[in-house]
Amino acid sequence: MLELLSEFDEGSPGPSSDRPRPRSDSSDGQSWIQHIRQQVQGCSSLTLVLQGPVPLVVVDVQRYLGPSGARHMYCYDVRLWDGAEGDVWHLQPDLNYLVHRNVLRCGSRVRVTRCSYVYQEKSLAPGVVCIDELEPVEDGAVTMPDLGPPSATRQDPLLWGRKHYIPLWNNQDPYGEIWKGPGLAEERVSVDVTKLTSLQRLEVIWKSRKTFPPLLVRIMYKSRLRYFGKKEKNIDIPYQAYFEVADYSGMMSLVLWNELCLEWFNSLQVGNVILLQQYCVKPSYRSRTFPSPGDSQVKRLPSVEISLNPRDLPSCINVIKEKLVKSEWKLPDVKYQFVTRLELNDLPHKRVCDVIGLVSYVGRCERKRQKDSKEDFWVYRWVQMIDESSEQPFLLEIFATSQPVIFENIHPMSYLVCTQMRVVRESPVSLIPYLTTSNESQVFVTGHHKGQPYIRDNKVKQFIEWMKTQSEADLLKKMVIGGYQPFPLTPETFSQYCKNNTDGETLISFRELKETVENLHYRERKRVAVQGIIAALKSVDYSCSEVSLESKKQEDLRGEQETQPVIKVSSNIQQQIRAEKQPPHEEMNHLNPMKRLKHQLELDQSCMQEMVQEQETMPLKSPAVREDAVSNEGIQDVKEYEFAWESNLWLEVKNSLEDHHHFSTAHTESIPCKFGYVQKELLKKQYNLYPAKMSNLDGLQQQREFKPARNQCHYKLTILGINRKAAIDAICLPALSSNDLNGLGVDFFTYSHHLFEESNLCDNLKESKQHIASYQGEFLKLVNSIDKIHVICILDICRLADDKVEVFLNRVYNPSD
């Protein structure tokens, strides 16, 4: 771990049967893709229905702005590969939903069943092949095609005269080879101070002059990119970025426009000293955010802004090497407002600060729909990090800051610096405050700290000294990555939830809930509130979830058990026999998961034999009783469930529902995983957004080999609508152990305490949630009290990869709050 501190010094192919094979349907040896292109171009209707199409690999999926008047905002081009050759075809807009739901994605296999050839009537360019119909092919091993260097495959969008592609999942990141990378050579420039003007002087003279003297300034703050592309406007590079620059006289905004963003956005960094020549000055745009200065001595000059636009005077920007910056220029240093986790407790709502810490948890990347938009999204992720001041971690909501390389590389055990973070302290005050990015936030992670101005800050140095005293092995045990996270935390009362809700209607109907799920895009998450009745509750072991580490072995073991006779017995007999054979709790804790599983299966088999003997003296159940029926005590003995309960109401109505939405599967992307260095790169890829290009896909096929962060069960709940016509199954993750600071679970029993005021009962259940079977009687008191009671359920809904959907219960409220 110590080698990481140096930044702060100031100084394989799959089986051939699964791979697309080159195919020739013509005598000249053309590839299948070439042959289809010629066929469709030669059709009288320019449309071709394909007979016996071969599987094609999707190499990349690229997005760009659509044409004026179109129903869809964006279009997609798809690069396909038939095993011998690749080609880019346009996706018919009615198929865009396949991209939105992550069904059509790089690395997937498809069969094109219908295509057409389309000419652009206002262009002399050749036509393009358009995919009109396709069908996904079951995933198999895919070999990465050799397409040569990136420059060999680079091209402009196929249609509408657009000049560049944009990121697949948001609009804020620079994307593609047209963006020049960071690190443009700093120049040895001769600075004649006698010809310079100051920012304060510029504010006075700007109306009386058309050209202005050179400016020598330091970059103090940098905003994220703003994409302002509109279908109706024909702007080739619709980008804008704000910087705040300062000299000895004050601080002023500088705006970078259009093509200059491509050239300079990645290169201009906070702390750089630049010489500006041939620029424009315009009245400032007031309806925007401004950074909170770390140095109150620097005067803000808000009336005008410097505009660098390629359409006006050809702006000239020179970056001065830091070692050539002279003290007599009196340029202000970049100053920060670092706070510790302990100090954060005293900061008010909306206060801006900077933070540094060791990352202990990184959530998966998710998307939030922009207001009044159907296809534009913000990308964000939740992060926790620790410092020396408190056992409580920082909770950070980090939106993409136009630093995609850094954003995708945030991982546990890395040092994270976030600047210009805004405090969110929603009432009531008891809720834990968290920090969210502002428009001017910058994020830096291990590998990107060297040379940053903040390495000289005293609190940064203090944190680094503390890190030198920490045990890497001890810290690594607590590191978690990915999965569902219940943030931001919901308040304790529904009235406060309503007050904080700014996303639309507070309560939605079950019909609207169905529409909400159907309209979700990939990794889009929404929080909704529905009225209902808790109708069923089951405890599901992780060995039965999609994330089981040894799923195949366990399936084999369970398969052997399933060959035995299924005998249902009274749960009190089962409990008594288990208690006699169960080793002490401490011994079980020291067993690894596979040994615990093996022991449990052996115990089940032994219990089964003894219960059969006892059962011989008892009347057998009627063969007419269904396997999923509840016993007299209400506890259901199902192989994959530790316990299962169904209310009497549910038994009466579940077979007559109009809609029953099943979203109770714990998907791979839903469960937090333990972090380890060996699988670091694979873990990062699993919880980042799916890449647009196949070259970035390596390792995602191994996503089921990771260790879950918990060995506990999770809960499957069935929520019945108050009109008893529809129901939805949801998941509830129990809170992790009390010494785990991540807080990624939601304790159903704790929330039930607020709901039903069964304090002693709920406390016992909470303490024993890993051994809930021993509290069956007390549990029944609780669940029986739930029967037919109306509650308000807060649900977190997210569409995952491959069109899967997860629904988590976040909190349960009493309507009378």
PDB file of N, CA, C and O in Angstrom, residues 138 360 721 760:
ATOM      1  N   GLU A 138     -28.624 -16.931 -28.345  1.00  0.00           N
ATOM      2  CA  GLU A 138     -28.152 -17.240 -27.005  1.00  0.00           C
ATOM      3  C   GLU A 138     -26.668 -16.994 -26.918  1.00  0.00           C
ATOM      4  O   GLU A 138     -25.899 -17.354 -27.806  1.00  0.00           O
ATOM      5  N   SER A 360     -13.774   2.542   0.683  1.00  0.00           N
ATOM      6  CA  SER A 360     -14.123   1.273   1.319  1.00  0.00           C
ATOM      7  C   SER A 360     -15.267   0.569   0.594  1.00  0.00           C
ATOM      8  O   SER A 360     -15.457  -0.630   0.758  1.00  0.00           O
ATOM      9  N   GLY A 721     -51.404  -5.587  -3.817  1.00  0.00           N
ATOM     10  CA  GLY A 721     -52.024  -4.280  -3.951  1.00  0.00           C
ATOM     11  C   GLY A 721     -53.242  -4.147  -3.053  1.00  0.00           C
ATOM     12  O   GLY A 721     -53.919  -5.141  -2.752  1.00  0.00           O
ATOM     13  N   ASN A 760     -39.841  -5.471  21.651  1.00  0.00           N
ATOM     14  CA  ASN A 760     -39.056  -6.583  22.157  1.00  0.00           C
ATOM     15  C   ASN A 760     -38.928  -7.683  21.117  1.00  0.00           C
ATOM     16  O   ASN A 760     -37.871  -8.244  20.903  1.00  0.00           O
TER      17      ASN A 760
END
